[in-house]
mmCIF file of C-alpha atoms in Angstrom:
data_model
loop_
_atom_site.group_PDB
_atom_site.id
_atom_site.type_symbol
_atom_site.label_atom_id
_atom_site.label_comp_id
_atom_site.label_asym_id
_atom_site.label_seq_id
_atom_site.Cartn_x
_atom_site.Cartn_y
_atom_site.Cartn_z
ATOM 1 C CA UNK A 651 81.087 -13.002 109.039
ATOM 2 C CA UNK A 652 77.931 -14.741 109.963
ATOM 3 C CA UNK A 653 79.355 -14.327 113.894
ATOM 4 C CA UNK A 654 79.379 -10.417 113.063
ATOM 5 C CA UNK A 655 75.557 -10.118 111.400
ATOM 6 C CA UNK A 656 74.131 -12.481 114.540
ATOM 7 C CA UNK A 657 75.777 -10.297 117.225
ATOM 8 C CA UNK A 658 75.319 -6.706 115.422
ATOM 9 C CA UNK A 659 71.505 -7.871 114.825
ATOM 10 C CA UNK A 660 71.073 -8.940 118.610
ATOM 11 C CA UNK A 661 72.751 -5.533 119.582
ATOM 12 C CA UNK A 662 70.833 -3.350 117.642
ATOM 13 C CA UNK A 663 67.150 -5.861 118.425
ATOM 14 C CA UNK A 664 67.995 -5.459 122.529
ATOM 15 C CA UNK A 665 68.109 -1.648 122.091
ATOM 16 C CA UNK A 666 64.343 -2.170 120.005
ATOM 17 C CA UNK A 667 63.142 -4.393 122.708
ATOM 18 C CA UNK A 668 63.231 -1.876 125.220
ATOM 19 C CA UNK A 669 62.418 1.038 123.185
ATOM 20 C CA UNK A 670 65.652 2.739 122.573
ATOM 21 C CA UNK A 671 66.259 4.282 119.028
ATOM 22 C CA UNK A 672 69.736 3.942 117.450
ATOM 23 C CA UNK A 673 70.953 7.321 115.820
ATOM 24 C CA UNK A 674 73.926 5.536 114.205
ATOM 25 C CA UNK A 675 76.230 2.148 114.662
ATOM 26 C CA UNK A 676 79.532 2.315 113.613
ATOM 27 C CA UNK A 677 80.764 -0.557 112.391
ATOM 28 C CA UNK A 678 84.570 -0.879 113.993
ATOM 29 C CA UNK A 679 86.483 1.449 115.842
ATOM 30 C CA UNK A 680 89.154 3.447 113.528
ATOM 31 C CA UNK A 681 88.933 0.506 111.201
ATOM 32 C CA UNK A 682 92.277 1.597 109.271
ATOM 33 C CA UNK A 683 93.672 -1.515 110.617
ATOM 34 C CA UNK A 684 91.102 -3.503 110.166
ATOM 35 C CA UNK A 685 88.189 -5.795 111.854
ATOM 36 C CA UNK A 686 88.221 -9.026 113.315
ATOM 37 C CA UNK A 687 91.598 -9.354 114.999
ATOM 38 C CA UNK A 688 92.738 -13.050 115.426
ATOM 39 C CA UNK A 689 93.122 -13.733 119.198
ATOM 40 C CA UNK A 690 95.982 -16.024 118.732
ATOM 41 C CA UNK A 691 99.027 -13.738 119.426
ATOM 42 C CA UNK A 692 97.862 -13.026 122.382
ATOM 43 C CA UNK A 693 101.882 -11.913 123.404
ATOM 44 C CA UNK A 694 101.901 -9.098 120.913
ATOM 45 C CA UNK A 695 100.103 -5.592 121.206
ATOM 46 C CA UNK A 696 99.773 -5.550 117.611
ATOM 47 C CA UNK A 697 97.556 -8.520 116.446
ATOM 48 C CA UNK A 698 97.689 -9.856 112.919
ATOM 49 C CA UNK A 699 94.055 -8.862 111.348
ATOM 50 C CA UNK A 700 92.170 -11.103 109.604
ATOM 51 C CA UNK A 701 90.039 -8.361 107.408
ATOM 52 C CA UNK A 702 92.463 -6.125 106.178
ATOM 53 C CA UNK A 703 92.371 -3.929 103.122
ATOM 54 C CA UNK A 704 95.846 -4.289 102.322
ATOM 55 C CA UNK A 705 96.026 -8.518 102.738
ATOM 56 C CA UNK A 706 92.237 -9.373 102.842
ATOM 57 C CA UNK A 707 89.763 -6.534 101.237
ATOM 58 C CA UNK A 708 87.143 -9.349 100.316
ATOM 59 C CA UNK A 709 86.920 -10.498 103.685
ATOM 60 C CA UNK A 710 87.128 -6.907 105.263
ATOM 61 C CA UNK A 711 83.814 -5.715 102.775
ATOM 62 C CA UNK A 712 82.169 -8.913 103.247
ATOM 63 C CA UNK A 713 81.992 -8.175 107.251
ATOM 64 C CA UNK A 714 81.174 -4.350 106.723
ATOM 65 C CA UNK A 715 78.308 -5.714 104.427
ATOM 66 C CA UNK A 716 77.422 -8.006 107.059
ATOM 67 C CA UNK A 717 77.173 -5.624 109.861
ATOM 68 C CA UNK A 718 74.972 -2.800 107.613
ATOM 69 C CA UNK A 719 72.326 -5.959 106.443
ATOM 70 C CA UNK A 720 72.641 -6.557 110.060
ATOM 71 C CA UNK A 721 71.661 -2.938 111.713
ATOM 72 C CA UNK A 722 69.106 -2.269 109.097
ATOM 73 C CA UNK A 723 67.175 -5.732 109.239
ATOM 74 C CA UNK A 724 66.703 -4.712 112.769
ATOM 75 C CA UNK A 725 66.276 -1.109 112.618
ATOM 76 C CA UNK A 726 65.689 0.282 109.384
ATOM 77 C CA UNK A 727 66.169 3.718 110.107
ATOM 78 C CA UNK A 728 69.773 3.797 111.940
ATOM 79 C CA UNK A 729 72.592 5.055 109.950
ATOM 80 C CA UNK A 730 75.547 2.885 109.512
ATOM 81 C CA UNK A 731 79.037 4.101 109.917
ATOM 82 C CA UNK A 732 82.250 3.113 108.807
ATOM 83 C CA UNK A 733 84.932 4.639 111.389
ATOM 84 C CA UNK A 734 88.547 5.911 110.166
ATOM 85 C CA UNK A 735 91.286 7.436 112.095
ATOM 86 C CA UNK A 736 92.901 10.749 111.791
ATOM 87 C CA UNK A 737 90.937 13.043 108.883
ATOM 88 C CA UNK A 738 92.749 14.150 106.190
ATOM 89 C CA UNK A 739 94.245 11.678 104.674
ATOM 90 C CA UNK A 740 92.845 11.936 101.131
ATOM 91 C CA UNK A 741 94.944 9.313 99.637
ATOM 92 C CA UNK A 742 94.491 6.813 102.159
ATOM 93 C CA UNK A 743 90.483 7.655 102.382
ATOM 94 C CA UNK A 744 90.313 6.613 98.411
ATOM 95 C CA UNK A 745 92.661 3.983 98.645
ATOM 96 C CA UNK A 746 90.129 2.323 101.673
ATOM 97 C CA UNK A 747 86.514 3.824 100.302
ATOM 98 C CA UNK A 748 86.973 2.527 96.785
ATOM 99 C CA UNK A 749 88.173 -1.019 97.844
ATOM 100 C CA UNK A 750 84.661 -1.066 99.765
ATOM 101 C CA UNK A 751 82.354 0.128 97.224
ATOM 102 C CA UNK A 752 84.351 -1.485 94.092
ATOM 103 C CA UNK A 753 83.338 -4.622 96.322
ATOM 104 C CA UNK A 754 79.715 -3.822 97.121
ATOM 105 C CA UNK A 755 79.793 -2.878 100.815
ATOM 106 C CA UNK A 756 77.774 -0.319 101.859
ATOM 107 C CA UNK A 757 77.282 2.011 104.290
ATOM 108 C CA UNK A 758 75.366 5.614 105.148
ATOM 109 C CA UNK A 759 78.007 7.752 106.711
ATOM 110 C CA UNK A 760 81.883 7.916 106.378
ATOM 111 C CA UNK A 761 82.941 8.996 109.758
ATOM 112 C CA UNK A 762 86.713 10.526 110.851
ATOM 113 C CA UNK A 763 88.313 10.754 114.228
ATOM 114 C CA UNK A 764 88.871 14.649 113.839
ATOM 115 C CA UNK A 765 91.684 16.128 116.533
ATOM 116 C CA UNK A 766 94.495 18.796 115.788
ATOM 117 C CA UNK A 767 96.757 16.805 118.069
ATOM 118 C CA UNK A 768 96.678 13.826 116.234
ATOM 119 C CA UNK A 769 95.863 14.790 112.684
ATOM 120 C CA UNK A 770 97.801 17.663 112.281
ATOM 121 C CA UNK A 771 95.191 19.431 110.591
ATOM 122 C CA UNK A 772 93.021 22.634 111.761
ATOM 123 C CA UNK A 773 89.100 22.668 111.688
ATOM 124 C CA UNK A 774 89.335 24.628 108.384
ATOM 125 C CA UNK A 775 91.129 21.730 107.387
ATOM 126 C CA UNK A 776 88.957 19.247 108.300
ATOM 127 C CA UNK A 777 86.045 20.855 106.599
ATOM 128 C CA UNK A 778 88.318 21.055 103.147
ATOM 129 C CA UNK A 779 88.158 17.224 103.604
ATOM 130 C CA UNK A 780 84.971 16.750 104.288
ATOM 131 C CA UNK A 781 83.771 18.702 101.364
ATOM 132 C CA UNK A 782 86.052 16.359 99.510
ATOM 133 C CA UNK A 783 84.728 12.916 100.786
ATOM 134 C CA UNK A 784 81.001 13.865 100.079
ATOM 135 C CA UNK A 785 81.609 14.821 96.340
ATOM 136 C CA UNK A 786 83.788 12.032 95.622
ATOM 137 C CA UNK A 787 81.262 9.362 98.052
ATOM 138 C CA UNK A 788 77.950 10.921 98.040
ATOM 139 C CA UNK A 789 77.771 10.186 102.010
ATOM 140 C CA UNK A 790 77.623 12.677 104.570
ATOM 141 C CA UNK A 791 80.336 12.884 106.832
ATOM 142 C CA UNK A 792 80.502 12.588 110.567
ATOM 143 C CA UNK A 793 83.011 13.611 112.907
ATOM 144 C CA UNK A 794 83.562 10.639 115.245
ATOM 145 C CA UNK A 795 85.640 11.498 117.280
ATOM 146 C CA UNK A 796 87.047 15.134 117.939
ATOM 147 C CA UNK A 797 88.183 17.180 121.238
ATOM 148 C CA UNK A 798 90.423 19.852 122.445
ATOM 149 C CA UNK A 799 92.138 20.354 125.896
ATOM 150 C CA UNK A 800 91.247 22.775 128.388
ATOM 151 C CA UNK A 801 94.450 22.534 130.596
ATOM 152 C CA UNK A 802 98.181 21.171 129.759
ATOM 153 C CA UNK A 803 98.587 17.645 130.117
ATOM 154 C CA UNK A 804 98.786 15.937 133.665
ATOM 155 C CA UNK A 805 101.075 13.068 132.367
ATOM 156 C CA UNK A 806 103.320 12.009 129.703
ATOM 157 C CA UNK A 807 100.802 10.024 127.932
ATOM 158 C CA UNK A 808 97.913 12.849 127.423
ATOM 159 C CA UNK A 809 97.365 14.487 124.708
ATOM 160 C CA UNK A 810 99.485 17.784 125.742
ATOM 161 C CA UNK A 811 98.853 20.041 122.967
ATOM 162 C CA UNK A 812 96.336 21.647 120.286
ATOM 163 C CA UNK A 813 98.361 22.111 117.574
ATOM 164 C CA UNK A 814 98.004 22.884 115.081
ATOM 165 C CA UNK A 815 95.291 25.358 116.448
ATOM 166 C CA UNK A 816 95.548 28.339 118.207
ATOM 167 C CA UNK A 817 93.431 28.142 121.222
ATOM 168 C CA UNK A 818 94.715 28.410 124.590
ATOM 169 C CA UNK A 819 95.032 25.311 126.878
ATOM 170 C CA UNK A 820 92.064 26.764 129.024
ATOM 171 C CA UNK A 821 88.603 26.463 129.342
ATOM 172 C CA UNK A 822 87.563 29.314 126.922
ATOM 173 C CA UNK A 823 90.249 27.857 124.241
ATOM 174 C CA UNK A 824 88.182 24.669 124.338
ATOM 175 C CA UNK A 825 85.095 26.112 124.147
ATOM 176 C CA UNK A 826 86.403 28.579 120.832
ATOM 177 C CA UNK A 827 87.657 25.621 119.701
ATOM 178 C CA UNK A 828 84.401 23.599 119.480
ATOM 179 C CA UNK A 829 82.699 26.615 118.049
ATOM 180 C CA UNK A 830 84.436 26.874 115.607
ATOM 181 C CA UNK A 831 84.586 23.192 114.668
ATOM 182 C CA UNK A 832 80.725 23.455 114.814
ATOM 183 C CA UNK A 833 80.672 26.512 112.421
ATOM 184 C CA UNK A 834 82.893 24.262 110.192
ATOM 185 C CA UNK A 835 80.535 21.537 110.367
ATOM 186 C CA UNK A 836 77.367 24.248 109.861
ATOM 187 C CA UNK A 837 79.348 25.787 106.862
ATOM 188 C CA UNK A 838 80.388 22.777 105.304
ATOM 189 C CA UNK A 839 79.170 22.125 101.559
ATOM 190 C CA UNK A 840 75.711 21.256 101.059
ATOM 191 C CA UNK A 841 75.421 20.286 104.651
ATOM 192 C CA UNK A 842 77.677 17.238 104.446
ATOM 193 C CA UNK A 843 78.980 16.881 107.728
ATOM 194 C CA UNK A 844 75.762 15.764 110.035
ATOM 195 C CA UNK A 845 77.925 16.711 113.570
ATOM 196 C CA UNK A 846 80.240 15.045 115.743
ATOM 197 C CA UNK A 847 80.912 12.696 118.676
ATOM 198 C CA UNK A 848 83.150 14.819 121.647
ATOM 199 C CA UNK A 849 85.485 11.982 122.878
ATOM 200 C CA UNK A 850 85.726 11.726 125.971
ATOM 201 C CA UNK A 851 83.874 13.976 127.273
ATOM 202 C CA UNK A 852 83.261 12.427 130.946
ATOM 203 C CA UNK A 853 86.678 11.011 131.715
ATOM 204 C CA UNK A 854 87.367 12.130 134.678
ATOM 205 C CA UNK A 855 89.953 10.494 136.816
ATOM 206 C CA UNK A 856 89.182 8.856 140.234
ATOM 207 C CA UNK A 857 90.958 10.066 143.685
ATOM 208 C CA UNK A 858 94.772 9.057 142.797
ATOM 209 C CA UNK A 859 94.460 7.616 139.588
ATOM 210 C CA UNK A 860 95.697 8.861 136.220
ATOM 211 C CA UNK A 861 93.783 9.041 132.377
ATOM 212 C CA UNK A 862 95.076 9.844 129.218
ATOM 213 C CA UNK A 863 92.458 12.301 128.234
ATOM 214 C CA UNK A 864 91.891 14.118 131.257
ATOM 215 C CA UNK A 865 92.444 17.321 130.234
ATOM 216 C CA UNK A 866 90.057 16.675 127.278
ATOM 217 C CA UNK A 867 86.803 16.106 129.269
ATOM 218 C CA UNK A 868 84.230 18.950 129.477
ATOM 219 C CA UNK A 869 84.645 18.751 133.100
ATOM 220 C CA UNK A 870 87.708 20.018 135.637
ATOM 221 C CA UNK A 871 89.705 17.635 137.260
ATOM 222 C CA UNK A 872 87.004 18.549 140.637
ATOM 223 C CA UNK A 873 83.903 17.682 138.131
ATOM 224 C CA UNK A 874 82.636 21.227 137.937
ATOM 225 C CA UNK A 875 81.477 21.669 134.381
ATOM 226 C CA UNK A 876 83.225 23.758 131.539
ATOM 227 C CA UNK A 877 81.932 26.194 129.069
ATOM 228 C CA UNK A 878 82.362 24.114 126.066
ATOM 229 C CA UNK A 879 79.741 21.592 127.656
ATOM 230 C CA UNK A 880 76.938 24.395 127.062
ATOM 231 C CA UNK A 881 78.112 23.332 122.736
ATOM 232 C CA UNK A 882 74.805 21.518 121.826
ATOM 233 C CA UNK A 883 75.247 19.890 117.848
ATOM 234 C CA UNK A 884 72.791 17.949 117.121
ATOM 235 C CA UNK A 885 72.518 14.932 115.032
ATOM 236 C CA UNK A 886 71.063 16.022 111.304
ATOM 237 C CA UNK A 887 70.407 14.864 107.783
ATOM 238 C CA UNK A 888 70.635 16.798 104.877
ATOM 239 C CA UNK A 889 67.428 16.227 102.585
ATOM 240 C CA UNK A 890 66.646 12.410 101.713
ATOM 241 C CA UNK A 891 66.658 13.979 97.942
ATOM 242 C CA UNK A 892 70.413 14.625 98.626
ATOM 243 C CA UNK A 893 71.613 11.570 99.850
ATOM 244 C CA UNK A 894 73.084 8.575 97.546
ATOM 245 C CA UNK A 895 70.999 5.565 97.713
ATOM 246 C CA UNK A 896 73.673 3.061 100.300
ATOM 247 C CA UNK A 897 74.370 1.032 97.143
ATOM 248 C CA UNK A 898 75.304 4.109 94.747
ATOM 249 C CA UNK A 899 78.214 3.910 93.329
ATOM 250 C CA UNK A 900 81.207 6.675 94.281
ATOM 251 C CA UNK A 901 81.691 9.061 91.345
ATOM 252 C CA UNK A 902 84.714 10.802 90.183
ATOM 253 C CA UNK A 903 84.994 13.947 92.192
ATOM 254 C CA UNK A 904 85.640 17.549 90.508
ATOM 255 C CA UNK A 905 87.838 18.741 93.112
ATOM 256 C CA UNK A 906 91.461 18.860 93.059
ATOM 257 C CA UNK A 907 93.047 15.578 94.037
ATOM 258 C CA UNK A 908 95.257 15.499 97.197
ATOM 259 C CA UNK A 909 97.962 12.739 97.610
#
């Protein structure tokens, strides 16, 4: 834990040193797993983790506690996020959020990796949750990761569909898509959602060589730009009068519980 605060806090004072302000940090990467994989399996793809919060949710709050004392000693005005996979899952969210804050960790912004291929949800959908996770948290919400592809997959690993969207596999079905993701995000309750992270947007594969995500980048497999790269979202707060001191405690929500 003390490994995590020294490197976070040299991180974040490097990018002070030379004058470089921080928007956010997340802390983790779709942290459903959890942080601080042991190195010692080094044979298996799937590592034991040592902060888990099935096995180990003291030791996984104590290191997301340790990373937001971290960003903020150095840069006081950065948001912290904690990163989840797939949005949508409401029972998995509480089951995750509340072992955090029942434990004291804190954080800013609870932030979702946000795709129709992978969550199986629509942007309609994703606002619905949204909405949910800033009346039960009192964070905003921030889209982490999200993207939509503008041409059928090139191999059998890429992403090779939108579903459960609409939107053609072309350039304009991209670009509708993202508009209406950011009139989701613009629409959202009380301006929860403070905008999203397009992953990956620059991608793009070298002479004879294959990504995943090709057909996800705001760019053509020749690097000519598409029109969903004219999208600008930027970064915003809702009133500091709205937000949750990072301590608060998460309140029971009003809405209708989803399992």
């Amino acid at each position: 834990v003390d490994r995590v605060s020294d490197y976070i806090g040299s991180v974040v004072g490097s990018f002070n040193e030379r004058g470089i302000p921080l928007d956010y940090v997340a802390i983790g990467n779709e942290a459903d797993a959890g942080l601080l994989r042991t190195l010692e399996c080094k044979s298996s793809s799937l590592l034991p983790v040592n902060g888990d919060v099935t096995t180990n949710p003291d030791l996984l709050s104590h290191i997301y506690e340790a990373g937001y004392r971290a960003v903020h000693a150095s840069s006081p005005h950065t948001l912290v996020l904690w990163h989840l996979a797939n949005i949508g899952r409401y029972a998995e969210t509480r089951r995750y959020i509340d072992a955090m804050f029942s434990r004291g960790a804190q954080v800013d912004v609870l932030a979702y990796s946000a795709y129709p291929f992978w969550s199986h949800q629509t942007v309609r959908q994703f606002q619905d949750f949204a909405n949910y996770v800033t009346a039960r948290y009192h964070r905003p919400v921030f889209f982490e990761e999200t993207g939509y592809p503008w041409a059928p997959a090139s191999g059998a690993d890429n992403m090779n569909n939108g579903r459960p969207e609409p939107y053609p596999l072309t350039p304009h079905g991209q670009l509708d898509f993202l508009n209406d993701e950011i009139d989701a995000i613009q629409s959202a309750d009380e301006g929860g959602v403070i905008g999203f992270s397009y992953w990956d947007s620059t991608w793009i594969p070298a002479p004879h060589t294959f990504d995943n995500v090709d057909n996800y980048v705001l760019f053509d497999r020749a690097g000519n730009a598409l029109p969903a790269l004219t999208t600008g979202f930027r970064l915003h707060l809702p009133p500091a009068s709205d937000m949750a001191p990072a301590d608060a405690e998460p309140q029971p929500s009003t809405r209708k519980t989803k399992d």
